[in-house]
Amino acid sequence: MTIYSTTGRGALYNSIVETVGDTPCVKLNRTGPPHVSMYVKVESFNPLASVKDRLALNIIEAAERDGTLTPGQTVVEATSGNTGIGLAMVCAAKGYPLVITMAESFSIERRRLMRFLGAKVVLTPKEERGIGMYNTAKKLAEDNGWFFARQFENAANADIHESTTGREIVADFKGTALDYWVTGYGTGGTVTGVARVLRSERPDCKIVLSEPHNATLIGSGVAQERNTDDSPTGSHPAWEPHVIQGWTPDFIPKVLQEGIDRSFFDEVRPVDGTKGMAIAQHLAANEGILTGVSGGSTLLTAIEVAESAPEGSVILVMLPDTGERYLSTPLFEAIPAEMNDEELALFASTR
Ligand code: PMP
């Protein structure tokens, strides 16, 4: 069905934050083996174009509710980008100053977007990894009396995926089969929160968790050591730098630990992020759907699951963000800015 007329959304919104969530699940028509149906949940429909808008909103609103965040107080967070962009949107809309700590290795457009949204971005050396970003944010919070969002430990993270993302999936697949749900993890908020819902409402749905093939933290079976405040004591031995921005930090986050402890996934599959990038480009060119490296990698995992899935299986794949967030990264490296021979010939034919 193509919509040619509309009655609008049937509501006026009082703030951009009210538009977070309710992202569409869209069928793929030219991707994956023909004996299955594949759907993608397109998180780029969120106002700042990623799944992390959800957690950003809930971390701020949960802290407003319990009084740990006071009007005008500065918010600080360590993030690889999407959480910072989401927080920058929420903080701008609600009037909180925001300071982000981010490893210098993440994409330039992420820093500039956050600064455009009014946030300050403190870059940390890439050798210090995710833990360096985290410790810098923690020190700034302690020294200045700021509110530390702590997405890796904050219960408000998985909670919002339980109350929104998971509920949306159950509502949209009401009366329809749902055999597999495929996702990756960064903090683990998405998998833990959605799985709480799927395990009770759709117990037959298999949950497949994907992680970088050169950073198989869960696949290794090695437990994460933690401090008393739930933060990691150090890098996990199975971690290596990988190309999937936003996925698998160098430690197993506390939020993800609930998912591990409660057996919230039926299978963990390693994926090659470079191959995931090729799938992201396939998705753009064949389905008209723009996603980033994590979305491409999740989709590649889902296609591999699909190949051995029974006839008629229905598979839902999370697409956490948009491809536009990666213009300066290897995702777009092979895409030329200049005309190729065919384009030059087309131009020449008009002269
Ligand atoms: N993909 C991207 C691009 C992300 O930024 C994130 C969040 N860091 C994820 C996937 C994973 O989401 P979650 O933190 O809920 O596990």
mmCIF file of C-alpha atoms and ligand atoms in Angstrom:
data_model
loop_
_atom_site.group_PDB
_atom_site.id
_atom_site.type_symbol
_atom_site.label_atom_id
_atom_site.label_comp_id
_atom_site.label_asym_id
_atom_site.label_seq_id
_atom_site.Cartn_x
_atom_site.Cartn_y
_atom_site.Cartn_z
ATOM 1 C CA MET A 1 0.000 0.000 0.000
ATOM 2 C CA THR A 2 1.295 3.427 -0.890
ATOM 3 C CA ILE A 3 -0.189 6.314 1.088
ATOM 4 C CA TYR A 4 -1.293 9.221 -1.097
ATOM 5 C CA SER A 5 -3.306 11.127 1.495
ATOM 6 C CA THR A 6 -2.962 11.515 5.221
ATOM 7 C CA THR A 7 -4.734 12.800 8.280
ATOM 8 C CA GLY A 8 -1.416 13.713 9.873
ATOM 9 C CA ARG A 9 -0.240 12.104 13.080
ATOM 10 C CA GLY A 10 -3.414 13.057 14.897
ATOM 11 C CA ALA A 11 -1.487 14.969 17.550
ATOM 12 C CA LEU A 12 0.596 18.078 18.096
ATOM 13 C CA TYR A 13 3.842 17.462 19.963
ATOM 14 C CA ASN A 14 4.959 19.629 22.868
ATOM 15 C CA SER A 15 8.649 18.761 22.491
ATOM 16 C CA ILE A 16 10.870 16.794 20.120
ATOM 17 C CA VAL A 17 11.384 14.218 22.897
ATOM 18 C CA GLU A 18 7.769 13.106 22.490
ATOM 19 C CA THR A 19 8.618 11.790 19.023
ATOM 20 C CA VAL A 20 11.100 9.164 20.293
ATOM 21 C CA GLY A 21 10.194 5.532 19.543
ATOM 22 C CA ASP A 22 7.425 3.807 17.574
ATOM 23 C CA THR A 23 9.815 2.989 14.748
ATOM 24 C CA PRO A 24 8.523 0.914 11.809
ATOM 25 C CA CYS A 25 9.219 -2.753 11.035
ATOM 26 C CA VAL A 26 9.721 -2.959 7.258
ATOM 27 C CA LYS A 27 9.739 -6.064 5.048
ATOM 28 C CA LEU A 28 12.769 -6.705 2.859
ATOM 29 C CA ASN A 29 11.933 -7.630 -0.735
ATOM 30 C CA ARG A 30 15.331 -8.205 -2.358
ATOM 31 C CA THR A 31 17.477 -9.454 0.516
ATOM 32 C CA GLY A 32 18.040 -12.908 2.037
ATOM 33 C CA PRO A 33 16.980 -16.364 0.906
ATOM 34 C CA PRO A 34 13.476 -16.612 -0.626
ATOM 35 C CA HIS A 35 12.166 -19.273 1.783
ATOM 36 C CA VAL A 36 11.995 -16.813 4.728
ATOM 37 C CA SER A 37 10.463 -13.384 5.426
ATOM 38 C CA MET A 38 12.830 -10.772 6.737
ATOM 39 C CA TYR A 39 11.830 -7.533 8.456
ATOM 40 C CA VAL A 40 14.015 -4.714 9.749
ATOM 41 C CA LYS A 41 13.163 -2.408 12.656
ATOM 42 C CA VAL A 42 14.385 0.945 11.392
ATOM 43 C CA GLU A 43 15.645 2.895 14.405
ATOM 44 C CA SER A 44 16.776 5.807 12.225
ATOM 45 C CA PHE A 45 13.128 6.964 12.376
ATOM 46 C CA ASN A 46 13.936 8.322 15.852
ATOM 47 C CA PRO A 47 14.383 12.145 15.915
ATOM 48 C CA LEU A 48 18.195 12.009 16.050
ATOM 49 C CA ALA A 49 18.253 8.900 13.899
ATOM 50 C CA SER A 50 19.350 6.136 16.283
ATOM 51 C CA VAL A 51 18.089 3.598 18.806
ATOM 52 C CA LYS A 52 19.966 5.521 21.511
ATOM 53 C CA ASP A 53 17.431 8.357 21.548
ATOM 54 C CA ARG A 54 15.315 5.994 23.626
ATOM 55 C CA LEU A 55 17.842 5.435 26.389
ATOM 56 C CA ALA A 56 18.951 9.086 26.333
ATOM 57 C CA LEU A 57 15.403 10.197 27.055
ATOM 58 C CA ASN A 58 14.809 7.616 29.762
ATOM 59 C CA ILE A 59 18.107 8.182 31.575
ATOM 60 C CA ILE A 60 17.295 11.886 31.844
ATOM 61 C CA GLU A 61 13.630 11.423 32.748
ATOM 62 C CA ALA A 62 14.308 8.639 35.302
ATOM 63 C CA ALA A 63 16.881 10.929 36.975
ATOM 64 C CA GLU A 64 14.420 13.838 36.915
ATOM 65 C CA ARG A 65 11.835 11.607 38.576
ATOM 66 C CA ASP A 66 14.092 10.353 41.369
ATOM 67 C CA GLY A 67 15.763 13.734 41.916
ATOM 68 C CA THR A 68 19.344 12.713 41.043
ATOM 69 C CA LEU A 69 19.252 15.296 38.224
ATOM 70 C CA THR A 70 18.295 18.828 39.223
ATOM 71 C CA PRO A 71 17.200 21.686 36.921
ATOM 72 C CA GLY A 72 20.138 23.185 35.042
ATOM 73 C CA GLN A 73 22.635 20.576 36.329
ATOM 74 C CA THR A 74 25.324 19.519 33.845
ATOM 75 C CA VAL A 75 25.056 15.998 32.419
ATOM 76 C CA VAL A 76 28.216 14.044 31.514
ATOM 77 C CA GLU A 77 28.545 10.756 29.624
ATOM 78 C CA ALA A 78 31.112 8.529 27.918
ATOM 79 C CA THR A 79 29.841 7.489 24.503
ATOM 80 C CA SER A 80 30.930 6.333 21.077
ATOM 81 C CA GLY A 81 28.469 8.773 19.585
ATOM 82 C CA ASN A 82 24.855 7.780 19.251
ATOM 83 C CA THR A 83 24.129 8.054 22.977
ATOM 84 C CA GLY A 84 25.848 11.441 22.977
ATOM 85 C CA ILE A 85 23.800 12.622 20.014
ATOM 86 C CA GLY A 86 20.581 11.417 21.661
ATOM 87 C CA LEU A 87 21.563 13.023 24.980
ATOM 88 C CA ALA A 88 22.468 16.242 23.170
ATOM 89 C CA MET A 89 18.959 16.317 21.680
ATOM 90 C CA VAL A 90 17.253 15.613 25.021
ATOM 91 C CA CYS A 91 19.481 18.036 26.980
ATOM 92 C CA ALA A 92 18.962 20.791 24.382
ATOM 93 C CA ALA A 93 15.195 20.305 24.501
ATOM 94 C CA LYS A 94 15.116 20.257 28.314
ATOM 95 C CA GLY A 95 17.775 22.865 29.068
ATOM 96 C CA TYR A 96 20.629 20.834 30.589
ATOM 97 C CA PRO A 97 24.299 21.551 29.690
ATOM 98 C CA LEU A 98 26.009 18.390 28.373
ATOM 99 C CA VAL A 99 29.642 17.226 28.297
ATOM 100 C CA ILE A 100 30.541 14.116 26.285
ATOM 101 C CA THR A 101 33.770 12.111 26.531
ATOM 102 C CA MET A 102 34.602 10.146 23.391
ATOM 103 C CA ALA A 103 37.623 8.242 22.061
ATOM 104 C CA GLU A 104 39.280 10.143 19.221
ATOM 105 C CA SER A 105 38.846 7.114 16.924
ATOM 106 C CA PHE A 106 35.087 7.546 16.387
ATOM 107 C CA SER A 107 33.706 9.286 13.322
ATOM 108 C CA ILE A 108 34.134 13.050 12.896
ATOM 109 C CA GLU A 109 30.461 13.635 12.032
ATOM 110 C CA ARG A 110 29.484 12.333 15.454
ATOM 111 C CA ARG A 111 31.604 14.934 17.262
ATOM 112 C CA ARG A 112 30.392 17.733 15.046
ATOM 113 C CA LEU A 113 26.752 16.705 15.416
ATOM 114 C CA MET A 114 27.015 16.778 19.204
ATOM 115 C CA ARG A 115 28.698 20.180 19.146
ATOM 116 C CA PHE A 116 26.041 21.419 16.689
ATOM 117 C CA LEU A 117 23.427 20.324 19.228
ATOM 118 C CA GLY A 118 25.177 22.440 21.868
ATOM 119 C CA ALA A 119 27.205 19.782 23.701
ATOM 120 C CA LYS A 120 30.890 19.942 24.638
ATOM 121 C CA VAL A 121 32.962 16.968 23.383
ATOM 122 C CA VAL A 122 36.151 15.946 25.231
ATOM 123 C CA LEU A 123 38.269 13.562 23.143
ATOM 124 C CA THR A 124 40.237 10.803 24.899
ATOM 125 C CA PRO A 125 43.270 8.934 23.471
ATOM 126 C CA LYS A 126 42.294 5.861 21.439
ATOM 127 C CA GLU A 127 44.915 3.765 23.268
ATOM 128 C CA GLU A 128 42.854 4.226 26.446
ATOM 129 C CA ARG A 129 39.895 2.487 24.736
ATOM 130 C CA GLY A 130 36.328 2.595 26.085
ATOM 131 C CA ILE A 131 37.532 2.444 29.667
ATOM 132 C CA GLY A 132 39.515 5.676 29.138
ATOM 133 C CA MET A 133 36.375 7.480 27.970
ATOM 134 C CA TYR A 134 34.491 6.113 30.940
ATOM 135 C CA ASN A 135 37.085 7.045 33.565
ATOM 136 C CA THR A 136 37.367 10.579 32.138
ATOM 137 C CA ALA A 137 33.591 11.073 32.373
ATOM 138 C CA LYS A 138 33.561 9.641 35.906
ATOM 139 C CA LYS A 139 36.331 11.987 37.074
ATOM 140 C CA LEU A 140 34.604 15.026 35.524
ATOM 141 C CA ALA A 141 31.357 14.061 37.288
ATOM 142 C CA GLU A 142 33.085 13.608 40.663
ATOM 143 C CA ASP A 143 35.199 16.755 40.436
ATOM 144 C CA ASN A 144 32.353 19.033 39.270
ATOM 145 C CA GLY A 145 29.224 17.545 40.856
ATOM 146 C CA TRP A 146 27.727 16.671 37.473
ATOM 147 C CA PHE A 147 25.123 13.991 36.736
ATOM 148 C CA PHE A 148 26.890 10.942 35.226
ATOM 149 C CA ALA A 149 24.467 9.149 32.865
ATOM 150 C CA ARG A 150 26.310 5.763 33.111
ATOM 151 C CA GLN A 151 24.548 4.081 30.187
ATOM 152 C CA PHE A 152 26.538 0.861 30.758
ATOM 153 C CA GLU A 153 25.183 0.395 34.298
ATOM 154 C CA ASN A 154 21.999 2.482 34.421
ATOM 155 C CA ALA A 155 18.792 0.436 34.872
ATOM 156 C CA ALA A 156 16.887 3.085 32.888
ATOM 157 C CA ASN A 157 18.676 1.757 29.775
ATOM 158 C CA ALA A 158 17.193 -1.749 29.492
ATOM 159 C CA ASP A 159 13.949 -0.517 31.091
ATOM 160 C CA ILE A 160 13.134 1.760 28.146
ATOM 161 C CA HIS A 161 13.667 -1.085 25.672
ATOM 162 C CA GLU A 162 11.332 -3.224 27.768
ATOM 163 C CA SER A 163 8.633 -0.546 27.882
ATOM 164 C CA THR A 164 8.999 0.686 24.276
ATOM 165 C CA THR A 165 11.130 -1.311 21.783
ATOM 166 C CA GLY A 166 9.966 -4.722 23.023
ATOM 167 C CA ARG A 167 6.305 -3.642 23.328
ATOM 168 C CA GLU A 168 6.390 -2.159 19.827
ATOM 169 C CA ILE A 169 7.656 -5.460 18.382
ATOM 170 C CA VAL A 170 4.969 -7.450 20.183
ATOM 171 C CA ALA A 171 2.276 -5.021 18.995
ATOM 172 C CA ASP A 172 3.469 -4.942 15.372
ATOM 173 C CA PHE A 173 3.800 -8.746 15.130
ATOM 174 C CA LYS A 174 0.457 -9.443 16.836
ATOM 175 C CA GLY A 175 -1.188 -12.270 14.896
ATOM 176 C CA THR A 176 1.978 -12.821 12.811
ATOM 177 C CA ALA A 177 4.718 -15.394 13.267
ATOM 178 C CA LEU A 178 8.014 -14.170 14.697
ATOM 179 C CA ASP A 179 10.609 -16.938 14.720
ATOM 180 C CA TYR A 180 13.880 -15.036 15.169
ATOM 181 C CA TRP A 181 14.897 -11.649 16.508
ATOM 182 C CA VAL A 182 18.477 -10.662 15.682
ATOM 183 C CA THR A 183 20.475 -7.882 17.372
ATOM 184 C CA GLY A 184 23.981 -6.856 18.367
ATOM 185 C CA TYR A 185 25.047 -5.157 21.574
ATOM 186 C CA GLY A 186 26.867 -2.081 22.780
ATOM 187 C CA THR A 187 25.616 -1.516 26.307
ATOM 188 C CA GLY A 188 23.268 -4.476 25.935
ATOM 189 C CA GLY A 189 20.249 -2.286 26.697
ATOM 190 C CA THR A 190 18.435 -3.280 23.520
ATOM 191 C CA VAL A 191 18.889 -7.041 23.907
ATOM 192 C CA THR A 192 18.222 -7.139 27.654
ATOM 193 C CA GLY A 193 15.134 -4.908 27.546
ATOM 194 C CA VAL A 194 13.542 -6.426 24.442
ATOM 195 C CA ALA A 195 14.289 -9.978 25.605
ATOM 196 C CA ARG A 196 12.452 -9.385 28.896
ATOM 197 C CA VAL A 197 9.332 -8.844 26.771
ATOM 198 C CA LEU A 198 9.900 -11.476 24.073
ATOM 199 C CA ARG A 199 10.716 -14.232 26.585
ATOM 200 C CA SER A 200 7.314 -13.758 28.223
ATOM 201 C CA GLU A 201 5.142 -12.639 25.280
ATOM 202 C CA ARG A 202 6.750 -14.547 22.387
ATOM 203 C CA PRO A 203 8.527 -17.485 24.115
ATOM 204 C CA ASP A 204 8.984 -19.369 20.817
ATOM 205 C CA CYS A 205 10.951 -16.535 19.239
ATOM 206 C CA LYS A 206 14.673 -17.361 19.094
ATOM 207 C CA ILE A 207 16.928 -14.491 20.097
ATOM 208 C CA VAL A 208 20.206 -14.301 18.191
ATOM 209 C CA LEU A 209 22.971 -12.035 19.471
ATOM 210 C CA SER A 210 25.769 -10.960 17.183
ATOM 211 C CA GLU A 211 29.260 -9.752 18.115
ATOM 212 C CA PRO A 212 32.404 -8.813 16.127
ATOM 213 C CA HIS A 213 34.379 -11.890 15.002
ATOM 214 C CA ASN A 214 37.570 -10.425 16.466
ATOM 215 C CA ALA A 215 35.975 -9.376 19.779
ATOM 216 C CA THR A 216 33.881 -12.347 20.890
ATOM 217 C CA LEU A 217 33.515 -11.291 24.516
ATOM 218 C CA ILE A 218 30.459 -13.457 25.145
ATOM 219 C CA GLY A 219 31.558 -16.267 22.838
ATOM 220 C CA SER A 220 34.823 -16.590 24.803
ATOM 221 C CA GLY A 221 32.902 -17.550 27.937
ATOM 222 C CA VAL A 222 35.309 -15.483 30.061
ATOM 223 C CA ALA A 223 33.524 -13.524 32.812
ATOM 224 C CA GLN A 224 34.015 -9.774 33.259
ATOM 225 C CA GLU A 225 35.526 -8.580 36.511
ATOM 226 C CA ARG A 226 33.796 -5.583 38.067
ATOM 227 C CA ASN A 227 34.300 -2.922 40.732
ATOM 228 C CA THR A 228 31.757 -2.482 43.531
ATOM 229 C CA ASP A 229 30.008 0.250 41.477
ATOM 230 C CA ASP A 230 29.495 -2.334 38.672
ATOM 231 C CA SER A 231 32.038 -0.646 36.375
ATOM 232 C CA PRO A 232 34.618 -2.996 34.780
ATOM 233 C CA THR A 233 38.000 -3.434 36.465
ATOM 234 C CA GLY A 234 39.707 -3.511 33.059
ATOM 235 C CA SER A 235 39.565 -4.612 29.436
ATOM 236 C CA HIS A 236 38.148 -8.040 28.648
ATOM 237 C CA PRO A 237 40.880 -10.422 27.355
ATOM 238 C CA ALA A 238 38.881 -11.359 24.217
ATOM 239 C CA TRP A 239 38.552 -7.761 23.000
ATOM 240 C CA GLU A 240 40.379 -6.413 19.990
ATOM 241 C CA PRO A 241 39.693 -3.169 18.079
ATOM 242 C CA HIS A 242 36.909 -3.813 15.564
ATOM 243 C CA VAL A 243 35.156 -1.844 12.829
ATOM 244 C CA ILE A 244 31.593 -1.942 14.185
ATOM 245 C CA GLN A 245 31.180 1.467 15.868
ATOM 246 C CA GLY A 246 28.744 1.378 18.758
ATOM 247 C CA TRP A 247 29.104 -2.374 19.317
ATOM 248 C CA THR A 248 31.044 -4.412 21.873
ATOM 249 C CA PRO A 249 33.110 -2.079 24.047
ATOM 250 C CA ASP A 250 36.295 -3.523 25.582
ATOM 251 C CA PHE A 251 34.312 -4.865 28.552
ATOM 252 C CA ILE A 252 31.030 -6.668 29.209
ATOM 253 C CA PRO A 253 28.657 -3.969 30.495
ATOM 254 C CA LYS A 254 26.556 -4.544 33.592
ATOM 255 C CA VAL A 255 23.374 -3.906 31.551
ATOM 256 C CA LEU A 256 24.315 -6.786 29.225
ATOM 257 C CA GLN A 257 25.206 -9.046 32.172
ATOM 258 C CA GLU A 258 21.500 -9.413 33.025
ATOM 259 C CA GLY A 259 20.935 -10.752 29.501
ATOM 260 C CA ILE A 260 23.780 -13.274 29.958
ATOM 261 C CA ASP A 261 22.686 -14.338 33.454
ATOM 262 C CA ARG A 262 19.045 -14.826 32.407
ATOM 263 C CA SER A 263 19.928 -16.706 29.175
ATOM 264 C CA PHE A 264 18.224 -14.022 27.101
ATOM 265 C CA PHE A 265 19.749 -15.244 23.854
ATOM 266 C CA ASP A 266 19.579 -18.653 22.217
ATOM 267 C CA GLU A 267 22.682 -18.192 20.132
ATOM 268 C CA VAL A 268 25.707 -15.865 19.885
ATOM 269 C CA ARG A 269 27.170 -15.492 16.392
ATOM 270 C CA PRO A 270 30.424 -13.818 15.390
ATOM 271 C CA VAL A 271 30.251 -11.504 12.362
ATOM 272 C CA ASP A 272 32.888 -9.851 10.183
ATOM 273 C CA GLY A 273 32.098 -6.100 10.280
ATOM 274 C CA THR A 274 33.805 -5.493 6.931
ATOM 275 C CA LYS A 275 31.375 -7.915 5.298
ATOM 276 C CA GLY A 276 28.588 -6.221 7.273
ATOM 277 C CA MET A 277 29.483 -2.940 5.535
ATOM 278 C CA ALA A 278 28.924 -4.573 2.144
ATOM 279 C CA ILE A 279 25.492 -5.730 3.329
ATOM 280 C CA ALA A 280 24.663 -2.192 4.499
ATOM 281 C CA GLN A 281 25.423 -1.011 0.983
ATOM 282 C CA HIS A 282 23.332 -3.814 -0.510
ATOM 283 C CA LEU A 283 20.438 -2.755 1.738
ATOM 284 C CA ALA A 284 20.703 0.868 0.610
ATOM 285 C CA ALA A 285 20.963 0.063 -3.105
ATOM 286 C CA ASN A 286 18.368 -2.741 -3.193
ATOM 287 C CA GLU A 287 15.831 -1.812 -0.535
ATOM 288 C CA GLY A 288 16.268 1.959 -0.188
ATOM 289 C CA ILE A 289 17.047 1.574 3.528
ATOM 290 C CA LEU A 290 20.030 3.424 4.956
ATOM 291 C CA THR A 291 21.792 1.914 7.954
ATOM 292 C CA GLY A 292 25.228 1.972 9.547
ATOM 293 C CA VAL A 293 27.904 -0.656 10.095
ATOM 294 C CA SER A 294 26.145 -2.252 13.069
ATOM 295 C CA GLY A 295 22.901 -2.516 11.093
ATOM 296 C CA GLY A 296 24.710 -4.107 8.146
ATOM 297 C CA SER A 297 26.466 -6.540 10.475
ATOM 298 C CA THR A 298 23.214 -7.471 12.232
ATOM 299 C CA LEU A 299 21.581 -8.025 8.858
ATOM 300 C CA LEU A 300 24.481 -10.210 7.696
ATOM 301 C CA THR A 301 24.062 -12.314 10.835
ATOM 302 C CA ALA A 302 20.335 -12.583 10.113
ATOM 303 C CA ILE A 303 20.952 -13.696 6.519
ATOM 304 C CA GLU A 304 23.271 -16.434 7.840
ATOM 305 C CA VAL A 305 20.566 -17.479 10.321
ATOM 306 C CA ALA A 306 17.995 -17.417 7.493
ATOM 307 C CA GLU A 307 20.013 -19.785 5.326
ATOM 308 C CA SER A 308 19.470 -22.673 7.732
ATOM 309 C CA ALA A 309 16.075 -21.554 9.084
ATOM 310 C CA PRO A 310 12.956 -23.646 8.323
ATOM 311 C CA GLU A 311 10.735 -22.768 5.352
ATOM 312 C CA GLY A 312 8.443 -19.804 6.058
ATOM 313 C CA SER A 313 10.427 -18.477 9.046
ATOM 314 C CA VAL A 314 9.893 -14.825 9.977
ATOM 315 C CA ILE A 315 12.998 -12.936 11.086
ATOM 316 C CA LEU A 316 13.195 -9.431 12.578
ATOM 317 C CA VAL A 317 16.506 -7.559 12.453
ATOM 318 C CA MET A 318 17.453 -4.447 14.450
ATOM 319 C CA LEU A 319 18.926 -1.560 12.430
ATOM 320 C CA PRO A 320 20.281 0.752 15.168
ATOM 321 C CA ASP A 321 21.143 3.874 13.153
ATOM 322 C CA THR A 322 21.510 5.579 9.773
ATOM 323 C CA GLY A 323 24.250 5.279 7.146
ATOM 324 C CA GLU A 324 24.627 9.062 7.030
ATOM 325 C CA ARG A 325 26.466 8.888 10.325
ATOM 326 C CA TYR A 326 29.384 7.149 8.545
ATOM 327 C CA LEU A 327 30.165 9.418 5.563
ATOM 328 C CA SER A 328 33.785 9.905 6.698
ATOM 329 C CA THR A 329 34.342 6.210 7.535
ATOM 330 C CA PRO A 330 35.226 3.008 5.636
ATOM 331 C CA LEU A 331 31.482 2.414 5.008
ATOM 332 C CA PHE A 332 31.603 5.107 2.313
ATOM 333 C CA GLU A 333 35.262 4.663 1.316
ATOM 334 C CA ALA A 334 34.496 2.934 -1.982
ATOM 335 C CA ILE A 335 31.802 5.478 -2.933
ATOM 336 C CA PRO A 336 33.374 8.068 -5.224
ATOM 337 C CA ALA A 337 32.600 11.774 -5.075
ATOM 338 C CA GLU A 338 33.645 12.320 -8.708
ATOM 339 C CA MET A 339 31.921 11.100 -11.889
ATOM 340 C CA ASN A 340 32.896 7.675 -13.230
ATOM 341 C CA ASP A 341 33.216 6.902 -16.958
ATOM 342 C CA GLU A 342 29.536 6.068 -17.348
ATOM 343 C CA GLU A 343 28.442 9.290 -15.670
ATOM 344 C CA LEU A 344 30.967 11.303 -17.707
ATOM 345 C CA ALA A 345 29.590 9.721 -20.881
ATOM 346 C CA LEU A 346 26.033 10.632 -19.857
ATOM 347 C CA PHE A 347 27.110 14.216 -19.275
ATOM 348 C CA ALA A 348 29.019 14.279 -22.588
ATOM 349 C CA SER A 349 25.953 12.987 -24.444
ATOM 350 C CA THR A 350 24.071 16.188 -23.512
ATOM 351 C CA ARG A 351 26.723 18.543 -24.967
HETATM 352 N N1 PMP B 1 24.650 0.093 17.011
HETATM 353 C C1 PMP B 1 25.067 1.349 17.202
HETATM 354 C C2 PMP B 1 25.516 2.139 16.013
HETATM 355 C C3 PMP B 1 25.095 1.899 18.490
HETATM 356 O O1 PMP B 1 25.525 3.154 18.664
HETATM 357 C C4 PMP B 1 24.674 1.093 19.581
HETATM 358 C C5 PMP B 1 24.724 1.640 20.983
HETATM 359 N N2 PMP B 1 26.021 1.833 21.487
HETATM 360 C C6 PMP B 1 24.270 -0.221 19.353
HETATM 361 C C7 PMP B 1 24.251 -0.670 18.044
HETATM 362 C C8 PMP B 1 23.903 -1.176 20.481
HETATM 363 O O2 PMP B 1 22.831 -0.827 21.286
HETATM 364 P P1 PMP B 1 22.791 -1.175 22.839
HETATM 365 O O3 PMP B 1 23.693 -0.183 23.545
HETATM 366 O O4 PMP B 1 21.361 -0.999 23.227
HETATM 367 O O5 PMP B 1 23.280 -2.565 23.059
#
